[in-house]
Short mmCIF file of C-alpha atoms in Angstrom, two decimals:
data_model
loop_
_atom_site.label_atom_id
_atom_site.label_comp_id
_atom_site.label_asym_id
_atom_site.label_seq_id
_atom_site.Cartn_x
_atom_site.Cartn_y
_atom_site.Cartn_z
CA UNK H 1 -0.83 92.09 -6.14
CA UNK H 2 -3.59 91.37 -3.56
CA UNK H 3 -3.73 87.94 -1.82
CA UNK H 4 -6.00 86.06 -4.05
CA UNK H 5 -4.37 87.46 -7.27
CA UNK H 6 -0.77 85.70 -6.08
CA UNK H 7 -2.14 82.20 -6.18
CA UNK H 8 -4.09 82.89 -9.27
CA UNK H 9 -1.03 84.13 -11.32
CA UNK H 10 1.04 81.09 -10.13
CA UNK H 11 -1.63 78.75 -11.12
CA UNK H 12 -1.81 80.17 -14.56
CA UNK H 13 1.93 80.10 -14.97
CA UNK H 14 1.54 76.44 -13.97
CA UNK H 15 -0.73 75.77 -17.10
CA UNK H 16 -3.65 75.27 -14.83
CA UNK H 17 -6.28 77.55 -16.54
CA UNK H 18 -9.29 76.65 -14.34
CA UNK H 19 -9.72 76.06 -10.46
CA UNK H 20 -10.96 72.52 -11.25
CA UNK H 21 -7.98 71.53 -13.03
CA UNK H 22 -5.62 72.95 -10.44
CA UNK H 23 -7.40 70.96 -7.78
CA UNK H 24 -7.16 67.69 -9.82
CA UNK H 25 -3.50 68.50 -10.77
CA UNK H 26 -2.40 69.19 -6.91
CA UNK H 27 -4.46 66.18 -5.70
CA UNK H 28 -2.44 63.98 -8.31
CA UNK H 29 0.93 65.50 -7.40
CA UNK H 30 0.27 65.20 -3.59
CA UNK H 31 -0.60 61.56 -3.94
CA UNK H 32 2.58 60.70 -5.65
CA UNK H 33 4.74 62.97 -3.55
CA UNK H 34 3.27 61.86 -0.10
CA UNK H 35 2.39 58.27 -1.29
CA UNK H 36 -0.82 58.87 0.14
CA UNK H 37 -4.06 57.97 -2.08
CA UNK H 38 -6.33 59.66 0.60
CA UNK H 39 -4.74 62.93 -0.22
CA UNK H 40 -7.12 65.34 -1.80
CA UNK H 41 -7.70 69.11 -2.57
CA UNK H 42 -11.22 70.06 -3.77
CA UNK H 43 -12.32 72.47 -6.21
CA UNK H 44 -14.20 74.33 -3.38
CA UNK H 45 -10.91 74.46 -1.40
CA UNK H 46 -8.95 75.98 -4.09
CA UNK H 47 -11.80 78.64 -4.69
CA UNK H 48 -11.67 79.61 -0.94
CA UNK H 49 -7.73 79.95 -1.43
CA UNK H 50 -8.01 82.42 -4.14
CA UNK H 51 -10.83 84.45 -2.21
CA UNK H 52 -10.48 87.14 0.27
CA UNK H 53 -9.81 84.80 3.08
CA UNK H 54 -7.62 82.07 1.98
CA UNK H 55 -6.73 80.68 5.50
CA UNK H 56 -3.78 78.41 5.85
CA UNK H 57 -3.35 74.82 4.32
CA UNK H 58 -2.25 71.91 6.33
CA UNK H 59 1.54 71.37 6.60
CA UNK H 60 1.34 68.48 4.23
CA UNK H 61 -0.68 70.58 1.91
CA UNK H 62 1.95 73.49 2.19
CA UNK H 63 4.71 70.70 1.14
CA UNK H 64 2.77 69.71 -1.80
CA UNK H 65 1.96 73.19 -2.98
CA UNK H 66 5.79 74.02 -2.85
CA UNK H 67 6.65 71.08 -4.69
CA UNK H 68 4.20 71.57 -7.27
CA UNK H 69 4.66 75.32 -7.70
CA UNK H 70 7.93 76.01 -6.30
CA UNK H 71 6.67 78.62 -3.65
CA UNK H 72 5.49 78.30 -0.18
CA UNK H 73 2.07 79.36 0.95
CA UNK H 74 3.10 82.97 2.55
CA UNK H 75 4.44 83.57 -0.94
CA UNK H 76 1.18 82.50 -2.53
CA UNK H 77 -0.91 85.09 -0.72
CA UNK H 78 -2.02 82.88 2.19
CA UNK H 79 -2.17 84.31 5.72
CA UNK H 80 0.98 83.14 7.76
CA UNK H 81 0.05 81.66 11.29
CA UNK H 82 1.90 82.33 14.26
CA UNK H 83 4.76 80.05 14.74
CA UNK H 84 5.00 78.68 11.16
CA UNK H 85 8.14 77.35 10.38
CA UNK H 86 9.03 75.99 6.85
CA UNK H 87 9.66 72.16 6.93
CA UNK H 88 12.94 72.77 5.13
CA UNK H 89 14.06 74.43 8.50
CA UNK H 90 12.91 71.81 10.91
CA UNK H 91 15.65 70.09 12.82
CA UNK H 92 13.97 66.63 12.64
CA UNK H 93 12.65 65.77 9.17
CA UNK H 94 11.23 62.39 7.98
CA UNK H 95 10.62 61.26 4.48
CA UNK H 96 9.23 64.02 2.20
CA UNK H 97 9.04 66.09 5.42
CA UNK H 98 6.06 64.19 6.71
CA UNK H 99 7.35 63.27 10.20
CA UNK H 100 9.15 66.10 11.91
CA UNK H 101 8.44 64.98 15.49
CA UNK H 102 9.81 61.43 15.77
CA UNK H 103 10.73 58.38 13.54
CA UNK H 104 8.09 55.53 13.64
CA UNK H 105 9.97 52.45 14.02
CA UNK H 106 13.37 53.43 15.49
CA UNK H 107 12.35 52.63 19.14
CA UNK H 108 11.25 49.34 18.35
CA UNK H 109 14.04 48.09 16.23
CA UNK H 110 17.22 48.74 17.95
CA UNK H 111 19.81 46.27 17.15
CA UNK H 112 21.24 44.16 20.15
CA UNK H 113 22.83 42.67 22.03
CA UNK H 114 22.95 45.40 24.73
CA UNK H 115 25.49 45.95 27.64
CA UNK H 116 24.47 43.55 30.41
CA UNK H 117 22.97 45.12 33.70
CA UNK H 118 20.97 44.42 36.72
CA UNK H 119 17.33 44.95 36.41
CA UNK H 120 15.52 45.67 39.73
CA UNK H 121 12.12 44.10 39.86
CA UNK H 122 10.80 47.61 41.07
CA UNK H 123 11.15 48.96 37.59
CA UNK H 124 8.01 47.03 36.46
CA UNK H 125 6.03 49.36 39.12
CA UNK H 126 7.61 52.20 38.15
CA UNK H 127 6.77 51.82 34.39
CA UNK H 128 3.02 50.79 35.19
CA UNK H 129 2.67 54.02 37.51
CA UNK H 130 4.16 56.08 34.43
CA UNK H 131 1.58 54.39 31.95
CA UNK H 132 -1.35 55.70 34.04
CA UNK H 133 -0.01 59.07 33.93
CA UNK H 134 0.44 58.90 30.21
CA UNK H 135 -3.20 57.77 29.67
CA UNK H 136 -4.31 60.86 31.51
CA UNK H 137 -1.94 63.11 29.63
CA UNK H 138 -3.41 61.72 26.19
CA UNK H 139 -6.98 62.93 27.16
CA UNK H 140 -5.81 66.48 27.73
CA UNK H 141 -3.01 66.94 25.23
CA UNK H 142 -3.69 64.59 22.25
CA UNK H 143 -1.04 62.62 20.52
CA UNK H 144 1.68 64.65 18.98
CA UNK H 145 2.96 66.01 22.41
CA UNK H 146 3.15 62.23 24.01
CA UNK H 147 4.48 60.14 20.94
CA UNK H 148 8.20 61.05 21.68
CA UNK H 149 8.18 60.57 25.26
CA UNK H 150 6.01 56.99 25.44
CA UNK H 151 8.22 55.78 22.18
CA UNK H 152 11.18 56.61 24.40
CA UNK H 153 10.00 54.71 27.35
CA UNK H 154 9.13 51.77 25.22
CA UNK H 155 12.80 51.84 24.01
CA UNK H 156 14.15 51.74 27.58
CA UNK H 157 11.77 48.82 28.44
CA UNK H 158 12.99 46.76 25.33
CA UNK H 159 16.57 47.50 26.35
CA UNK H 160 15.87 46.08 30.03
CA UNK H 161 13.97 43.24 28.90
CA UNK H 162 17.04 42.00 27.06
CA UNK H 163 19.07 42.03 30.33
CA UNK H 164 16.21 40.91 32.68
CA UNK H 165 15.58 37.25 33.85
CA UNK H 166 12.74 35.25 35.23
CA UNK H 167 9.67 36.94 36.63
CA UNK H 168 11.33 40.31 36.05
CA UNK H 169 11.73 39.63 32.38
CA UNK H 170 8.01 38.30 32.16
CA UNK H 171 6.78 41.46 34.00
CA UNK H 172 8.65 43.94 31.65
CA UNK H 173 7.32 42.05 28.64
CA UNK H 174 3.85 42.68 29.81
CA UNK H 175 4.36 46.33 30.55
CA UNK H 176 6.30 46.75 27.38
CA UNK H 177 3.23 45.52 25.41
CA UNK H 178 0.89 48.17 26.97
CA UNK H 179 3.34 50.63 26.19
CA UNK H 180 3.46 49.60 22.54
CA UNK H 181 -0.19 49.67 22.46
CA UNK H 182 -0.20 53.08 23.69
CA UNK H 183 2.34 54.20 21.01
CA UNK H 184 0.17 52.61 18.43
CA UNK H 185 -2.99 54.51 19.66
CA UNK H 186 -1.08 57.82 19.64
CA UNK H 187 -0.10 57.25 15.79
CA UNK H 188 -3.69 56.39 15.11
CA UNK H 189 -5.04 59.46 16.88
CA UNK H 190 -2.39 61.30 14.84
CA UNK H 191 -3.85 60.10 11.56
CA UNK H 192 -0.77 58.06 10.53
CA UNK H 193 -2.25 54.46 10.04
CA UNK H 194 1.16 53.11 8.79
CA UNK H 195 2.67 54.16 12.23
CA UNK H 196 -0.51 52.72 14.06
CA UNK H 197 -0.28 49.42 12.04
CA UNK H 198 3.35 48.83 12.86
CA UNK H 199 3.02 49.49 16.74
CA UNK H 200 -0.04 47.54 16.76
CA UNK H 201 2.15 44.55 15.28
CA UNK H 202 4.80 45.27 18.07
CA UNK H 203 2.02 45.12 20.65
CA UNK H 204 1.02 41.60 19.24
CA UNK H 205 4.61 40.13 19.13
CA UNK H 206 5.21 41.16 22.62
CA UNK H 207 2.03 39.90 24.00
CA UNK H 208 2.61 36.53 22.37
CA UNK H 209 6.17 36.48 24.00
CA UNK H 210 4.70 37.23 27.41
CA UNK H 211 2.51 34.13 26.95
CA UNK H 212 -0.22 36.34 28.61
CA UNK H 213 -3.52 35.25 27.30
CA UNK H 214 -5.07 38.79 28.46
CA UNK H 215 -2.38 40.57 26.67
CA UNK H 216 -2.69 38.40 23.64
CA UNK H 217 -6.42 39.22 23.58
CA UNK H 218 -5.84 42.87 24.17
CA UNK H 219 -3.51 42.85 21.17
CA UNK H 220 -5.87 41.39 18.87
CA UNK H 221 -8.34 44.16 19.87
CA UNK H 222 -5.65 46.61 19.12
CA UNK H 223 -5.46 45.38 15.77
CA UNK H 224 -9.08 45.43 15.22
CA UNK H 225 -9.14 49.09 16.28
CA UNK H 226 -6.81 49.88 13.19
CA UNK H 227 -9.11 47.84 10.92
CA UNK H 228 -12.06 49.90 12.23
CA UNK H 229 -10.42 53.13 10.96
CA UNK H 230 -9.89 51.45 7.85
CA UNK H 231 -13.72 50.39 7.28
CA UNK H 232 -12.82 46.86 7.20
CA UNK H 233 -15.65 45.53 9.25
CA UNK H 234 -15.28 41.75 8.20
CA UNK H 235 -11.59 42.06 9.44
CA UNK H 236 -12.64 43.53 12.81
CA UNK H 237 -15.19 40.77 13.25
CA UNK H 238 -12.52 38.20 12.44
CA UNK H 239 -10.12 39.52 15.05
CA UNK H 240 -12.40 40.08 17.78
CA UNK H 241 -13.84 36.58 17.39
CA UNK H 242 -10.33 35.38 17.65
CA UNK H 243 -9.72 37.27 20.79
CA UNK H 244 -12.70 35.84 22.31
CA UNK H 245 -12.19 32.03 21.05
CA UNK H 246 -10.71 31.05 24.64
CA UNK H 247 -13.37 33.56 26.44
CA UNK H 248 -13.18 31.63 29.75
CA UNK H 249 -9.68 32.56 30.30
CA UNK H 250 -9.96 36.19 29.97
CA UNK H 251 -10.60 38.66 32.64
CA UNK H 252 -14.13 40.64 32.17
CA UNK H 253 -12.17 43.82 30.97
CA UNK H 254 -10.43 42.10 27.99
CA UNK H 255 -13.90 40.53 27.01
CA UNK H 256 -15.77 43.84 27.29
CA UNK H 257 -13.17 45.44 24.96
CA UNK H 258 -13.48 42.58 22.43
CA UNK H 259 -17.35 42.82 22.45
CA UNK H 260 -17.55 46.39 22.04
CA UNK H 261 -14.87 46.48 19.10
CA UNK H 262 -16.71 43.41 17.54
CA UNK H 263 -19.91 45.73 17.84
CA UNK H 264 -18.00 48.32 15.66
CA UNK H 265 -17.29 45.70 12.97
CA UNK H 266 -21.03 44.65 12.91
CA UNK H 267 -21.69 48.51 12.43
CA UNK H 268 -19.54 48.50 9.52
CA UNK H 269 -21.32 45.67 8.10
CA UNK H 270 -24.84 46.98 8.75
CA UNK H 271 -25.78 44.59 11.49
CA UNK H 272 -27.68 46.80 13.98
CA UNK H 273 -29.16 43.87 16.02
CA UNK H 274 -25.54 42.40 16.59
CA UNK H 275 -24.44 45.94 17.66
CA UNK H 276 -27.09 45.82 20.49
CA UNK H 277 -26.55 42.36 21.35
CA UNK H 278 -22.67 42.80 21.91
CA UNK H 279 -22.94 46.08 23.81
CA UNK H 280 -25.57 44.63 26.03
CA UNK H 281 -23.55 41.67 26.91
CA UNK H 282 -20.63 43.92 27.48
CA UNK H 283 -22.57 45.98 29.76
CA UNK H 284 -23.46 43.11 32.03
CA UNK H 285 -19.66 42.20 32.50
CA UNK H 286 -18.86 46.16 33.62
CA UNK H 287 -19.61 45.28 37.38
CA UNK H 288 -17.23 42.27 37.22
CA UNK H 289 -14.09 44.34 36.26
CA UNK H 290 -11.92 44.10 39.30
CA UNK H 291 -8.46 43.23 37.82
CA UNK H 292 -5.31 45.32 38.70
CA UNK H 293 -3.89 45.28 35.19
CA UNK H 294 -2.51 48.77 34.24
CA UNK H 295 -3.52 48.76 30.62
CA UNK H 296 -7.03 48.79 28.84
CA UNK H 297 -8.89 50.61 31.45
CA UNK H 298 -10.77 52.92 29.34
CA UNK H 299 -14.23 51.03 30.30
CA UNK H 300 -13.33 52.21 34.08
CA UNK H 301 -11.76 55.66 33.03
CA UNK H 302 -14.25 56.89 30.28
CA UNK H 303 -17.84 58.14 31.52
CA UNK H 304 -20.38 56.36 29.65
CA UNK H 305 -17.90 54.17 28.05
CA UNK H 306 -20.17 51.50 26.37
CA UNK H 307 -22.98 54.17 25.34
CA UNK H 308 -20.08 55.93 23.52
CA UNK H 309 -19.52 52.96 21.66
CA UNK H 310 -23.14 52.32 20.87
CA UNK H 311 -23.60 55.91 19.77
CA UNK H 312 -20.77 55.64 17.45
CA UNK H 313 -22.15 52.57 16.04
CA UNK H 314 -25.61 54.12 15.49
CA UNK H 315 -23.97 56.91 13.54
CA UNK H 316 -22.35 54.45 11.30
CA UNK H 317 -25.74 52.98 10.79
CA UNK H 318 -27.24 56.33 9.80
CA UNK H 319 -29.35 56.25 12.94
CA UNK H 320 -29.27 60.05 13.46
CA UNK H 321 -32.08 60.46 15.94
CA UNK H 322 -30.98 57.53 18.25
CA UNK H 323 -27.39 58.51 18.16
CA UNK H 324 -27.98 62.07 19.08
CA UNK H 325 -30.13 61.22 22.18
CA UNK H 326 -27.13 59.08 23.38
CA UNK H 327 -24.38 61.66 22.42
CA UNK H 328 -26.52 64.20 24.57
CA UNK H 329 -26.47 61.69 27.64
CA UNK H 330 -22.72 60.59 27.08
CA UNK H 331 -21.52 64.42 27.14
CA UNK H 332 -23.32 65.36 30.16
CA UNK H 333 -20.94 63.29 31.88
CA UNK H 334 -17.61 64.06 30.33
CA UNK H 335 -15.75 66.41 32.17
CA UNK H 336 -14.47 69.89 30.16
CA UNK H 337 -10.90 68.82 30.92
CA UNK H 338 -11.19 65.81 28.60
CA UNK H 339 -11.11 68.00 25.65
CA UNK H 340 -10.02 65.56 22.88
CA UNK H 341 -12.63 63.13 23.62
CA UNK H 342 -15.16 65.79 23.97
CA UNK H 343 -14.21 67.21 20.65
CA UNK H 344 -14.56 63.73 18.89
CA UNK H 345 -17.71 63.02 20.60
CA UNK H 346 -19.32 66.54 19.60
CA UNK H 347 -18.29 66.14 16.02
CA UNK H 348 -20.16 62.73 15.88
CA UNK H 349 -22.95 64.36 17.63
CA UNK H 350 -22.95 67.08 14.91
CA UNK H 351 -22.95 64.30 12.20
CA UNK H 352 -26.04 62.64 13.89
CA UNK H 353 -27.71 66.08 13.90
CA UNK H 354 -27.17 66.39 10.17
CA UNK H 355 -28.42 62.72 9.64
CA UNK H 356 -31.64 63.72 11.71
CA UNK H 357 -32.01 66.74 9.50
CA UNK H 358 -31.07 69.29 12.09
CA UNK H 359 -28.47 71.28 10.28
CA UNK H 360 -28.38 74.42 12.44
CA UNK H 361 -27.51 72.15 15.42
CA UNK H 362 -24.98 70.43 13.50
CA UNK H 363 -23.23 73.72 12.58
CA UNK H 364 -23.51 74.85 16.37
CA UNK H 365 -21.68 71.91 17.38
CA UNK H 366 -19.09 72.28 14.65
CA UNK H 367 -18.39 75.70 15.99
CA UNK H 368 -17.39 74.21 19.34
CA UNK H 369 -15.22 71.41 18.10
CA UNK H 370 -12.97 73.36 15.47
CA UNK H 371 -10.92 75.17 18.23
CA UNK H 372 -10.52 71.80 20.18
CA UNK H 373 -9.14 70.04 16.79
CA UNK H 374 -7.03 72.84 16.07
CA UNK H 375 -5.43 72.73 19.74
CA UNK H 376 -5.10 69.07 19.99
CA UNK H 377 -4.02 68.41 16.30
CA UNK H 378 -6.07 65.14 16.51
CA UNK H 379 -6.41 63.63 13.12
CA UNK H 380 -9.38 61.31 14.22
CA UNK H 381 -11.44 64.63 15.20
CA UNK H 382 -10.48 66.15 11.87
CA UNK H 383 -11.66 63.02 10.14
CA UNK H 384 -14.90 63.12 12.13
CA UNK H 385 -15.42 66.85 10.84
CA UNK H 386 -14.81 65.56 7.21
CA UNK H 387 -17.46 63.02 7.68
CA UNK H 388 -19.77 65.85 9.04
CA UNK H 389 -18.79 67.94 6.06
CA UNK H 390 -20.09 65.14 3.81
CA UNK H 391 -23.14 64.65 5.87
CA UNK H 392 -24.10 68.46 5.37
CA UNK H 393 -23.74 68.16 1.49
CA UNK H 394 -27.71 68.63 1.18
CA UNK H 395 -27.34 71.96 2.74
CA UNK H 396 -24.03 73.07 0.93
CA UNK H 397 -25.75 75.95 -1.16
CA UNK H 398 -27.95 77.21 1.72
CA UNK H 399 -26.74 79.90 4.34
CA UNK H 400 -26.20 77.24 6.98
CA UNK H 401 -23.89 75.20 4.60
CA UNK H 402 -21.74 78.42 3.84
CA UNK H 403 -21.42 78.79 7.44
CA UNK H 404 -20.39 75.37 8.01
CA UNK H 405 -17.69 75.72 5.06
CA UNK H 406 -16.36 78.74 6.78
CA UNK H 407 -16.16 77.19 10.14
CA UNK H 408 -14.53 74.00 8.80
CA UNK H 409 -11.98 75.73 6.72
CA UNK H 410 -8.99 75.99 8.99
CA UNK H 411 -9.14 72.24 9.88
CA UNK H 412 -10.36 70.66 6.78
CA UNK H 413 -7.96 71.99 4.27
CA UNK H 414 -6.47 69.51 1.90
CA UNK H 415 -9.13 66.95 2.78
#
């Protein structure tokens, strides 16, 4: 039996007489199994599966196929990739097999009290230095390889906070809030918005306990980042305005963070003028950033930081030509080693090219992004490619559209 016939025969045995019926049925099954309303399998994806080159589904999709049809993808004619291990054989398995790498909440919810111990103040500097290394590693590796490491260090900091006293305790609270924020970001980049929201909440709790106004503002911006990814522009604006309520007490860096995130909220509700106003105001503050805080230093570390935000906002507003010009400028300053960031930016540049009716350029950019998305496993990058796929629908039946579908197949299966 040939590769495409295996899946077709199983589909027919399940009573799914057409590809369209199968796609609808598997979507409904997956949404219930994973408790994830965004899980979808399109008829186009299923048609590809029954073709000569079915590719390989995402792990969650493989789980849904097995649950619905009783067979794993390698038994359905899919081409097994190197290193594939069935989820039933993973040593660490979360609910419905969704989280094989680490439990989301456990590091933040350790029951106390803990055994008393002396806590040396030098540990604050140690954790701060480690934090900068984690930020750099995130640029190179993506989220999955770091979540366990950073979560474990947060858990240790939490233990030490319970034993420390005075200024040492306050210093550990501050650094703990920064670690919680990074864990939240890693979950967000991995596409786990539940995990991201949980850790953003932990960040805000620790920031409030520290009584540090800069960290409290930072934690509100972190919450706004989650709302940006959820497309809730009004919530983003509310949170950023709250962060800026006592603006005179905030260091310039936190004000810049709140202003640029506020601009993202403005773009979500269609206010282009406010986007430019906020980014321009933030730009005037950049030269005043001189604090030694170990967290929130993207405005120092990221080349063209504010123009990245402006270009992203322009893309949301459908300003393809303007966004494309900015992305060209930004990418000229981003090092090749920052693969995750380059991949995200190029995916957004491709969508801007589609909006500017330059489909060939969009496809060439997508061709460069897909290997980076596969390597880093960044859900944020995959989401940008799904947005590109939608933007290219006017050309879906043209040769350039078919080229894009083939290029994106390995990373957009199940979306």
